[in-house]
Tab-separated table of C-alpha atoms in Angstrom:
chain	number	residue	atom	x	y	z
D	217	MET	CA	0.000	0.000	0.000
D	218	THR	CA	1.088	3.569	-0.566
D	219	LYS	CA	1.487	6.181	2.108
D	220	SER	CA	-1.474	8.195	0.905
D	221	ASP	CA	-3.952	5.365	1.478
D	222	VAL	CA	-6.567	6.359	3.985
D	223	THR	CA	-8.255	3.874	6.265
D	224	ARG	CA	-11.715	5.027	7.235
D	225	ARG	CA	-14.325	3.544	9.595
D	226	ASN	CA	-17.599	4.762	11.045
D	227	VAL	CA	-18.291	4.536	14.766
D	228	THR	CA	-21.143	5.562	17.047
D	229	VAL	CA	-20.750	6.957	20.546
D	230	ARG	CA	-22.494	4.708	23.063
D	231	LEU	CA	-21.290	6.405	26.236
D	232	SER	CA	-24.138	7.929	28.201
D	233	ASN	CA	-22.062	11.026	29.003
D	234	GLY	CA	-20.672	11.286	25.517
D	235	LEU	CA	-17.060	11.280	24.466
D	236	HIS	CA	-15.776	13.082	27.553
D	237	MET	CA	-12.295	13.476	28.881
D	238	VAL	CA	-11.482	9.942	29.973
D	239	PRO	CA	-12.457	8.220	26.703
D	240	CYS	CA	-10.861	11.058	24.718
D	241	SER	CA	-7.643	10.476	26.603
D	242	GLU	CA	-7.787	6.762	25.792
D	243	ILE	CA	-8.130	7.491	22.104
D	244	ALA	CA	-5.295	10.029	22.279
D	245	LYS	CA	-3.074	7.580	24.144
D	246	LEU	CA	-3.607	4.967	21.466
D	247	ALA	CA	-3.176	7.411	18.586
D	248	ALA	CA	-0.039	8.902	20.111
D	249	GLN	CA	1.629	5.491	20.047
D	250	SER	CA	1.071	5.227	16.314
D	251	SER	CA	3.209	6.732	13.590
D	252	ALA	CA	0.085	7.285	11.490
D	253	SER	CA	-1.710	10.592	11.356
D	254	VAL	CA	-5.138	9.928	12.813
D	255	ARG	CA	-8.245	12.095	12.630
D	256	ILE	CA	-11.759	11.796	13.946
D	257	LEU	CA	-14.505	13.668	12.132
D	258	GLY	CA	-17.967	14.567	13.310
D	259	ASN	CA	-20.236	17.521	14.099
D	260	ASP	CA	-18.400	19.523	11.396
D	261	VAL	CA	-15.168	19.222	13.350
D	262	THR	CA	-11.994	17.435	12.345
D	263	ALA	CA	-10.011	16.478	15.424
D	264	ASP	CA	-6.429	15.340	15.632
D	265	ALA	CA	-6.856	12.039	17.463
D	266	LYS	CA	-3.559	12.555	19.297
D	267	SER	CA	-4.935	15.634	21.059
D	268	VAL	CA	-7.403	15.312	23.947
D	269	LEU	CA	-8.201	19.001	23.622
D	270	ASP	CA	-9.076	18.537	19.958
D	271	LEU	CA	-11.155	15.424	20.592
D	272	LEU	CA	-13.212	17.236	23.206
D	273	GLN	CA	-14.122	19.786	20.559
D	274	LEU	CA	-16.015	17.057	18.702
D	275	LYS	CA	-18.720	17.492	21.304
D	276	ALA	CA	-19.696	13.903	20.610
D	277	GLU	CA	-22.690	12.982	22.738
D	278	PHE	CA	-24.518	9.671	23.037
D	279	GLY	CA	-25.562	8.552	19.581
D	280	THR	CA	-23.187	10.832	17.652
D	281	GLU	CA	-21.763	9.177	14.561
D	282	LEU	CA	-18.087	9.748	13.911
D	283	ILE	CA	-15.571	8.830	11.240
D	284	VAL	CA	-12.156	7.559	12.249
D	285	GLU	CA	-9.527	7.896	9.566
D	286	ALA	CA	-5.794	7.409	9.413
D	287	GLU	CA	-2.977	7.663	6.920
D	288	GLY	CA	0.345	5.921	6.997
D	289	GLU	CA	1.628	2.428	7.369
D	290	GLU	CA	0.255	1.935	10.859
D	291	GLY	CA	-3.049	3.540	9.831
D	292	PRO	CA	-5.172	0.399	9.517
D	293	ALA	CA	-3.987	-1.018	12.839
D	294	THR	CA	-4.548	2.279	14.631
D	295	VAL	CA	-8.034	2.689	13.221
D	296	ARG	CA	-8.813	-0.888	14.263
D	297	GLY	CA	-7.623	-0.131	17.780
D	298	ILE	CA	-9.751	2.997	18.051
D	299	VAL	CA	-12.829	1.313	16.591
D	300	ARG	CA	-12.342	-1.434	19.157
D	301	LEU	CA	-12.424	1.171	21.946
D	302	PHE	CA	-15.805	2.335	20.665
D	303	GLU	CA	-17.073	-1.217	20.257
D	304	THR	CA	-16.129	-2.137	23.818
D	305	ASN	CA	-17.544	1.180	24.988
D	306	PHE	CA	-14.182	2.096	26.466
D	307	GLU	CA	-14.388	-0.618	29.077
D	308	PRO	CA	-10.933	-1.936	29.915
D	309	ALA	CA	-10.423	-5.177	27.977
D	310	ARG	CA	-12.087	-8.057	29.788
D	311	ASP	CA	-10.780	-10.740	27.492
D	312	GLN	CA	-13.972	-11.105	25.495
D	313	PRO	CA	-15.748	-7.778	25.163
D	314	ASP	CA	-19.446	-8.159	24.535
D	315	PRO	CA	-20.586	-5.485	22.087
D	316	ALA	CA	-24.204	-6.118	23.029
D	317	SER	CA	-23.844	-4.870	26.610
D	318	THR	CA	-22.454	-1.450	25.809
D	319	ASP	CA	-24.586	0.612	28.074
D	320	THR	CA	-22.279	1.067	31.028
D	321	ALA	CA	-20.261	4.237	31.155
D	322	LEU	CA	-17.042	5.275	32.766
D	323	PRO	CA	-17.214	7.855	35.544
K	250	MET	CA	-11.151	42.515	23.219
K	251	ILE	CA	-14.050	41.781	25.567
K	252	VAL	CA	-16.265	44.484	27.041
K	253	LYS	CA	-18.400	43.712	30.081
K	254	ARG	CA	-20.863	45.852	31.973
K	255	GLY	CA	-21.439	45.876	35.683
K	256	ILE	CA	-22.338	48.246	38.458
K	257	ALA	CA	-19.982	51.178	38.955
K	258	VAL	CA	-19.294	51.508	42.658
K	259	SER	CA	-16.142	53.627	42.783
K	260	HIS	CA	-15.158	56.291	40.275
K	261	GLY	CA	-12.109	56.607	38.103
K	262	VAL	CA	-10.318	54.630	35.436
K	263	ALA	CA	-7.627	52.030	36.117
K	264	ILE	CA	-5.530	50.247	33.516
K	265	GLY	CA	-3.244	47.386	34.416
K	266	PRO	CA	-2.399	43.710	34.186
K	267	ALA	CA	-4.983	41.398	35.703
K	268	LEU	CA	-4.473	39.548	38.952
K	269	VAL	CA	-7.164	36.878	39.009
K	270	LEU	CA	-8.026	35.785	42.529
K	271	GLY	CA	-9.686	32.553	43.456
K	272	THR	CA	-9.078	30.539	40.315
K	273	GLU	CA	-5.387	31.197	40.589
K	274	SER	CA	-3.878	32.544	43.723
K	275	PHE	CA	-0.665	33.768	42.255
K	276	GLN	CA	0.332	36.531	39.985
K	277	ILE	CA	1.998	35.948	36.640
K	278	PRO	CA	5.100	38.054	37.205
K	279	SER	CA	5.929	38.947	33.646
K	280	ARG	CA	4.093	38.457	30.426
K	281	PHE	CA	7.027	38.706	28.077
K	282	VAL	CA	10.526	37.320	27.902
K	283	ARG	CA	13.635	38.684	26.230
K	284	VAL	CA	14.139	37.483	22.664
K	285	ASN	CA	17.458	35.858	23.517
K	286	ALA	CA	15.852	33.992	26.442
K	287	VAL	CA	13.244	32.237	24.323
K	288	GLU	CA	15.020	28.894	24.118
K	289	SER	CA	15.808	28.747	27.820
K	290	GLU	CA	12.210	29.709	28.620
K	291	ILE	CA	10.976	26.832	26.464
K	292	VAL	CA	13.249	24.494	28.397
K	293	ARG	CA	11.824	25.923	31.608
K	294	PHE	CA	8.302	25.240	30.326
K	295	ARG	CA	9.180	21.647	29.407
K	296	CYS	CA	10.712	21.022	32.820
K	297	ALA	CA	7.644	22.398	34.555
K	298	LEU	CA	5.399	20.241	32.399
K	299	GLU	CA	7.540	17.189	33.119
K	300	ASN	CA	7.169	17.850	36.840
K	301	VAL	CA	3.428	18.247	36.456
K	302	CYS	CA	3.263	14.902	34.625
K	303	ARG	CA	5.246	13.232	37.381
K	304	GLU	CA	2.880	14.675	39.963
K	305	ILE	CA	-0.184	13.489	38.041
K	306	SER	CA	1.308	9.984	37.701
K	307	THR	CA	1.775	9.820	41.453
K	308	ASN	CA	-1.822	10.923	41.957
K	309	GLU	CA	-3.014	8.363	39.438
K	310	GLN	CA	-1.268	5.605	41.307
K	311	LEU	CA	-2.582	6.752	44.669
K	312	ALA	CA	-6.124	7.110	43.398
K	313	SER	CA	-6.099	3.719	41.687
K	314	GLU	CA	-4.788	2.009	44.786
K	315	GLN	CA	-6.921	3.756	47.328
K	316	ILE	CA	-10.246	4.504	45.699
K	317	GLY	CA	-10.315	2.391	42.588
K	318	GLU	CA	-9.167	2.261	39.026
K	319	LYS	CA	-12.084	4.244	37.708
K	320	TYR	CA	-10.800	7.244	39.619
K	321	GLY	CA	-7.258	6.600	38.569
K	322	ALA	CA	-8.547	6.929	35.012
K	323	ILE	CA	-9.349	10.569	35.649
K	324	PHE	CA	-5.710	11.278	36.437
K	325	SER	CA	-4.667	9.181	33.504
K	326	ALA	CA	-6.777	11.533	31.376
K	327	HIS	CA	-5.095	14.517	33.012
K	328	LEU	CA	-1.762	13.030	32.153
K	329	GLN	CA	-2.760	12.666	28.522
K	330	LEU	CA	-3.965	16.251	28.611
K	331	ALA	CA	-0.665	17.498	29.989
K	332	ARG	CA	1.070	15.710	27.148
K	333	ASP	CA	-1.301	17.005	24.510
K	334	PRO	CA	0.788	17.843	21.444
K	335	LYS	CA	-1.515	20.724	20.509
K	336	LEU	CA	-1.258	22.271	23.932
K	337	ILE	CA	2.509	21.988	24.004
K	338	GLY	CA	2.834	23.187	20.429
K	339	GLU	CA	0.670	26.218	20.985
K	340	VAL	CA	2.364	27.247	24.211
K	341	GLU	CA	5.810	26.901	22.681
K	342	SER	CA	4.764	28.799	19.605
K	343	LEU	CA	3.519	31.712	21.754
K	344	ILE	CA	6.839	31.765	23.592
K	345	ARG	CA	8.835	31.567	20.385
K	346	THR	CA	6.923	33.906	18.107
K	347	ARG	CA	5.331	36.350	20.515
K	348	HIS	CA	7.889	36.127	23.301
K	349	TYR	CA	5.256	35.343	25.893
K	350	SER	CA	6.538	34.075	29.199
K	351	PRO	CA	5.775	30.360	29.731
K	352	GLU	CA	3.403	31.330	32.540
K	353	PHE	CA	1.425	33.743	30.395
K	354	ALA	CA	1.441	31.454	27.358
K	355	SER	CA	0.209	28.388	29.302
K	356	SER	CA	-2.501	30.392	30.960
K	357	GLN	CA	-3.626	31.899	27.648
K	358	VAL	CA	-3.790	28.579	25.820
K	359	LEU	CA	-5.487	26.579	28.587
K	360	ARG	CA	-8.032	29.264	29.281
K	361	ARG	CA	-8.901	29.525	25.617
K	362	TYR	CA	-9.593	25.791	25.496
K	363	ALA	CA	-11.529	25.980	28.755
K	364	ARG	CA	-13.637	28.743	27.277
K	365	GLU	CA	-14.330	26.661	24.192
K	366	LEU	CA	-15.475	23.782	26.386
K	367	GLN	CA	-17.743	26.075	28.347
K	368	ASN	CA	-19.213	27.342	25.097
K	369	LEU	CA	-20.061	23.886	23.775
K	370	GLY	CA	-23.407	24.185	25.480
K	371	ASN	CA	-23.247	20.778	27.115
K	372	HIS	CA	-23.203	20.847	30.878
K	373	TYR	CA	-21.039	17.764	31.153
K	374	PHE	CA	-18.433	19.094	28.754
K	375	ALA	CA	-18.504	22.543	30.316
K	376	GLU	CA	-17.555	21.023	33.647
K	377	ARG	CA	-14.392	19.638	32.081
K	378	ALA	CA	-13.120	23.207	31.967
K	379	ALA	CA	-12.303	22.694	35.642
K	380	ASP	CA	-9.792	20.034	34.630
K	381	LEU	CA	-8.050	22.546	32.395
K	382	PHE	CA	-7.927	25.105	35.207
K	383	ASP	CA	-6.436	22.393	37.381
K	384	LEU	CA	-3.711	21.792	34.835
K	385	GLU	CA	-3.114	25.519	34.519
K	386	ARG	CA	-2.636	25.781	38.271
K	387	GLY	CA	-0.247	22.840	38.232
K	388	ILE	CA	1.883	24.311	35.471
K	389	LEU	CA	1.954	27.756	37.040
K	390	ARG	CA	2.890	26.323	40.401
K	391	HIS	CA	5.842	24.510	38.903
K	392	LEU	CA	6.899	27.399	36.703
K	393	LEU	CA	6.783	29.915	39.481
K	394	GLY	CA	8.211	27.582	42.104
K	395	GLU	CA	10.003	29.593	44.675
K	396	GLN	CA	9.404	32.787	42.789
K	397	ARG	CA	5.710	32.462	43.357
K	398	GLU	CA	4.435	35.858	44.244
K	399	GLU	CA	2.295	36.336	47.240
K	400	VAL	CA	-0.762	38.416	46.722
K	401	ALA	CA	0.366	40.342	49.760
K	402	ASN	CA	3.671	41.204	48.158
K	403	LEU	CA	3.011	42.403	44.668
K	404	ALA	CA	5.904	43.567	42.573
K	405	GLU	CA	3.904	45.719	40.194
K	406	ASP	CA	0.598	47.485	39.874
K	407	VAL	CA	-2.337	45.196	39.113
K	408	VAL	CA	-6.078	45.284	38.788
K	409	VAL	CA	-7.725	42.634	40.928
K	410	LEU	CA	-10.406	40.437	39.402
K	411	ALA	CA	-12.359	37.979	41.522
K	412	HIS	CA	-15.648	36.166	41.772
K	413	ASP	CA	-16.139	37.956	45.036
K	414	LEU	CA	-13.635	39.389	47.414
K	415	THR	CA	-13.620	37.708	50.771
K	416	PRO	CA	-12.455	39.642	53.783
K	417	SER	CA	-9.403	37.392	54.143
K	418	GLU	CA	-8.379	37.956	50.552
K	419	THR	CA	-8.742	41.659	50.807
K	420	ALA	CA	-6.958	41.726	54.118
K	421	THR	CA	-3.827	40.338	52.515
K	422	LEU	CA	-3.921	42.548	49.449
K	423	ASP	CA	-1.027	44.851	48.938
K	424	ARG	CA	-2.701	48.235	48.838
K	425	LYS	CA	0.240	49.946	47.214
K	426	HIS	CA	-0.148	48.026	43.981
K	427	VAL	CA	-3.858	47.398	43.667
K	428	ARG	CA	-5.212	49.870	41.113
K	429	GLY	CA	-8.777	48.667	40.789
K	430	PHE	CA	-11.286	45.900	41.528
K	431	VAL	CA	-13.750	43.940	39.456
K	432	THR	CA	-15.987	41.189	40.785
K	433	GLU	CA	-18.412	38.842	39.128
K	434	VAL	CA	-20.996	39.165	41.856
K	435	GLY	CA	-21.985	41.806	44.340
K	436	GLY	CA	-23.874	45.045	44.442
K	437	SER	CA	-23.262	48.501	45.761
K	438	THR	CA	-23.003	47.188	49.310
K	439	SER	CA	-20.642	44.290	48.531
K	440	HIS	CA	-17.272	43.897	50.179
K	441	THR	CA	-15.632	45.007	46.983
K	442	ALA	CA	-17.628	48.177	46.822
K	443	ILE	CA	-16.884	49.023	50.419
K	444	LEU	CA	-13.184	48.280	50.039
K	445	ALA	CA	-12.855	50.138	46.762
K	446	GLY	CA	-14.398	53.107	48.456
K	447	ALA	CA	-11.885	52.810	51.284
K	448	PHE	CA	-8.979	52.378	48.865
K	449	GLU	CA	-10.304	55.190	46.654
K	450	ILE	CA	-9.731	53.161	43.507
K	451	PRO	CA	-12.044	52.422	40.574
K	452	ALA	CA	-14.314	49.413	40.969
K	453	VAL	CA	-17.020	47.629	39.027
K	454	VAL	CA	-19.072	44.823	40.590
K	455	GLY	CA	-21.770	42.423	39.452
K	456	VAL	CA	-20.210	41.877	36.049
K	457	GLY	CA	-21.370	38.257	35.811
K	458	ASN	CA	-19.245	35.293	34.800
K	459	PHE	CA	-16.133	36.461	33.004
K	460	LEU	CA	-13.090	35.154	34.903
K	461	ALA	CA	-12.631	32.234	32.530
K	462	GLU	CA	-12.089	34.750	29.771
K	463	VAL	CA	-9.178	36.417	31.528
K	464	SER	CA	-5.645	35.189	32.038
K	465	GLY	CA	-3.460	36.579	34.775
K	466	GLY	CA	-1.443	39.360	33.187
K	467	ASP	CA	-4.028	40.303	30.570
K	468	ILE	CA	-4.405	44.049	30.325
K	469	VAL	CA	-7.714	45.177	31.765
K	470	ILE	CA	-9.319	48.608	31.786
K	471	ILE	CA	-11.688	49.307	34.664
K	472	ASP	CA	-13.968	52.208	33.930
K	473	GLY	CA	-15.441	52.993	37.306
K	474	ASN	CA	-17.292	55.962	35.836
K	475	HIS	CA	-19.426	53.968	33.439
K	476	GLY	CA	-19.378	50.539	35.093
K	477	GLU	CA	-17.517	48.974	32.215
K	478	ILE	CA	-14.499	46.744	31.957
K	479	VAL	CA	-12.446	45.989	28.878
K	480	VAL	CA	-10.313	42.832	28.796
K	481	GLY	CA	-7.489	42.829	26.276
K	482	PRO	CA	-8.322	46.259	24.852
K	483	ASP	CA	-7.288	47.022	21.271
K	484	ASP	CA	-4.772	49.833	20.753
K	485	GLU	CA	-7.419	52.372	19.912
K	486	THR	CA	-9.400	51.743	23.082
K	487	LEU	CA	-6.268	51.681	25.167
K	488	ASP	CA	-5.117	54.998	23.681
K	489	ARG	CA	-8.480	56.577	24.274
K	490	TYR	CA	-8.488	55.588	27.944
K	491	ARG	CA	-4.818	56.384	28.417
K	492	ASN	CA	-5.220	59.806	26.865
K	493	SER	CA	-8.122	60.737	29.051
K	494	ALA	CA	-6.338	59.417	32.130
K	495	GLU	CA	-3.169	61.185	31.014
K	496	ARG	CA	-4.973	64.424	30.349
K	497	SER	CA	-6.564	64.629	33.729
K	498	ARG	CA	-3.326	63.601	35.385
K	499	SER	CA	-1.157	66.044	33.485
K	500	ILE	CA	-3.445	68.943	34.261
K	501	ALA	CA	-3.341	68.009	37.908
K	502	GLU	CA	0.408	67.551	37.852
K	503	ARG	CA	1.063	70.771	35.994
K	504	LEU	CA	-1.025	72.675	38.430
K	505	LEU	CA	0.471	70.892	41.374
K	506	SER	CA	4.038	71.481	40.300
K	507	ARG	CA	3.378	75.161	39.814
K	508	TRP	CA	1.359	75.734	42.916
K	509	SER	CA	2.545	73.321	45.494
K	510	PRO	CA	5.382	73.952	47.862
K	511	ILE	CA	8.138	71.453	47.111
K	512	HIS	CA	8.398	68.636	49.589
K	513	PRO	CA	11.827	68.266	51.252
K	514	HIS	CA	12.272	64.991	49.296
K	515	GLY	CA	11.698	66.748	46.026
K	516	ARG	CA	8.094	65.721	45.619
K	517	PRO	CA	5.173	68.067	45.961
K	518	ALA	CA	3.806	67.747	49.479
K	519	TRP	CA	0.506	66.443	48.133
K	520	SER	CA	1.716	64.637	45.089
K	521	PRO	CA	-0.604	61.996	43.632
K	522	VAL	CA	1.759	59.232	44.685
K	523	ALA	CA	1.828	60.233	48.314
K	524	THR	CA	-1.813	60.834	49.121
K	525	PRO	CA	-4.460	60.062	46.585
K	526	ARG	CA	-7.179	61.265	48.882
K	527	GLY	CA	-5.546	64.649	49.444
K	528	THR	CA	-4.697	64.941	45.791
K	529	ARG	CA	-8.143	64.583	44.538
K	530	ARG	CA	-9.522	67.169	46.883
K	531	ARG	CA	-6.605	69.507	46.343
K	532	THR	CA	-6.717	69.083	42.576
K	533	ARG	CA	-10.290	70.170	42.497
K	534	ARG	CA	-9.523	73.188	44.567
K	535	VAL	CA	-6.460	74.055	42.481
K	536	ARG	CA	-8.395	73.605	39.304
K	537	ALA	CA	-11.089	75.901	40.572
K	538	SER	CA	-8.652	78.601	41.493
K	539	ALA	CA	-6.822	78.214	38.190
K	540	SER	CA	-9.968	78.832	36.233
K	541	ALA	CA	-10.740	81.730	38.482
K	542	ARG	CA	-7.338	83.131	37.647
K	543	ARG	CA	-7.989	82.703	33.950
K	544	ARG	CA	-11.204	84.598	34.299
K	545	ARG	CA	-9.441	87.375	36.109
K	546	SER	CA	-6.665	87.788	33.518
């Protein structure tokens, strides 16, 4: 694949308090470890996924649909990781996350 | 430039750097750094930030161990915030290109983001602004370290901005350097109003929420005549206020220097610096007699 390939996935926020500081920081932590440039788009905002401050500007509440996209060699893996955070509703990995029970929220 | 209206409780105009009480209990000593000190100031900022991160990590560990991992996660988020590349980039760029001091730059950047959060219109997000203020305090504490200035021992003239002034806060204020007061709450009988009257300095109260929009060190104009405050005035506004302040002062000084007996220390016995109360009264009297003289001649 070439460097300009963009990996793109749609996600939906299932946190009752929205994408607040703790989940934003988890996304940023993951994105910061990647060499890819990662963005999250939604609510007419494009946020640098490595910046908590930027992610907060998404103002993503429960039910908001977002697009995760990344460029670079590690792009696909990073996007997968971030999508997984959404799918597990930001619950710390308990071996087998159950996407059906995604209604519990972090503090 | 932000203009706010409140209740004018003590006359006059004061212009000076802001000292924000309550949200931050120390003064940002200088807003700018010398051009040739930029690199060392950036190093100073990075060291302070590193110390803040270390402190947050310790808190994270303590919280996780003692009250549970969910709470530790809050500090983990703070840590990620303190390492935010945008935050660091913006602060360093302000130091490098505008020669802001690290203290002033950090405060400016964090407060701008806090303001944006508060403006998102979502209660839960707005509350996160408190986390940014927390980080601001942490950075300032580490930057200022031993140099931290006590409110009681100000090095330069300031205008004091506060939600409300408590008696203990006002008791420790350094009267010599406080040029004016603004509070978010209060009416004509508030502590601020009473104190401003006693200090004989301009004051505006009951302005409403505005402290998040001000960084320590921002230039603020307090118009105690019209009950208005201007945060970060543009040059034109600043000139207009300065000129009017200058004009009234220069008339008073001209008259004083001509009419007053010279004090043994070389200052007019009732110079504005020595006794503001006397000055004002005397100035009026002098002015009156000067115009009388003009009429006579």
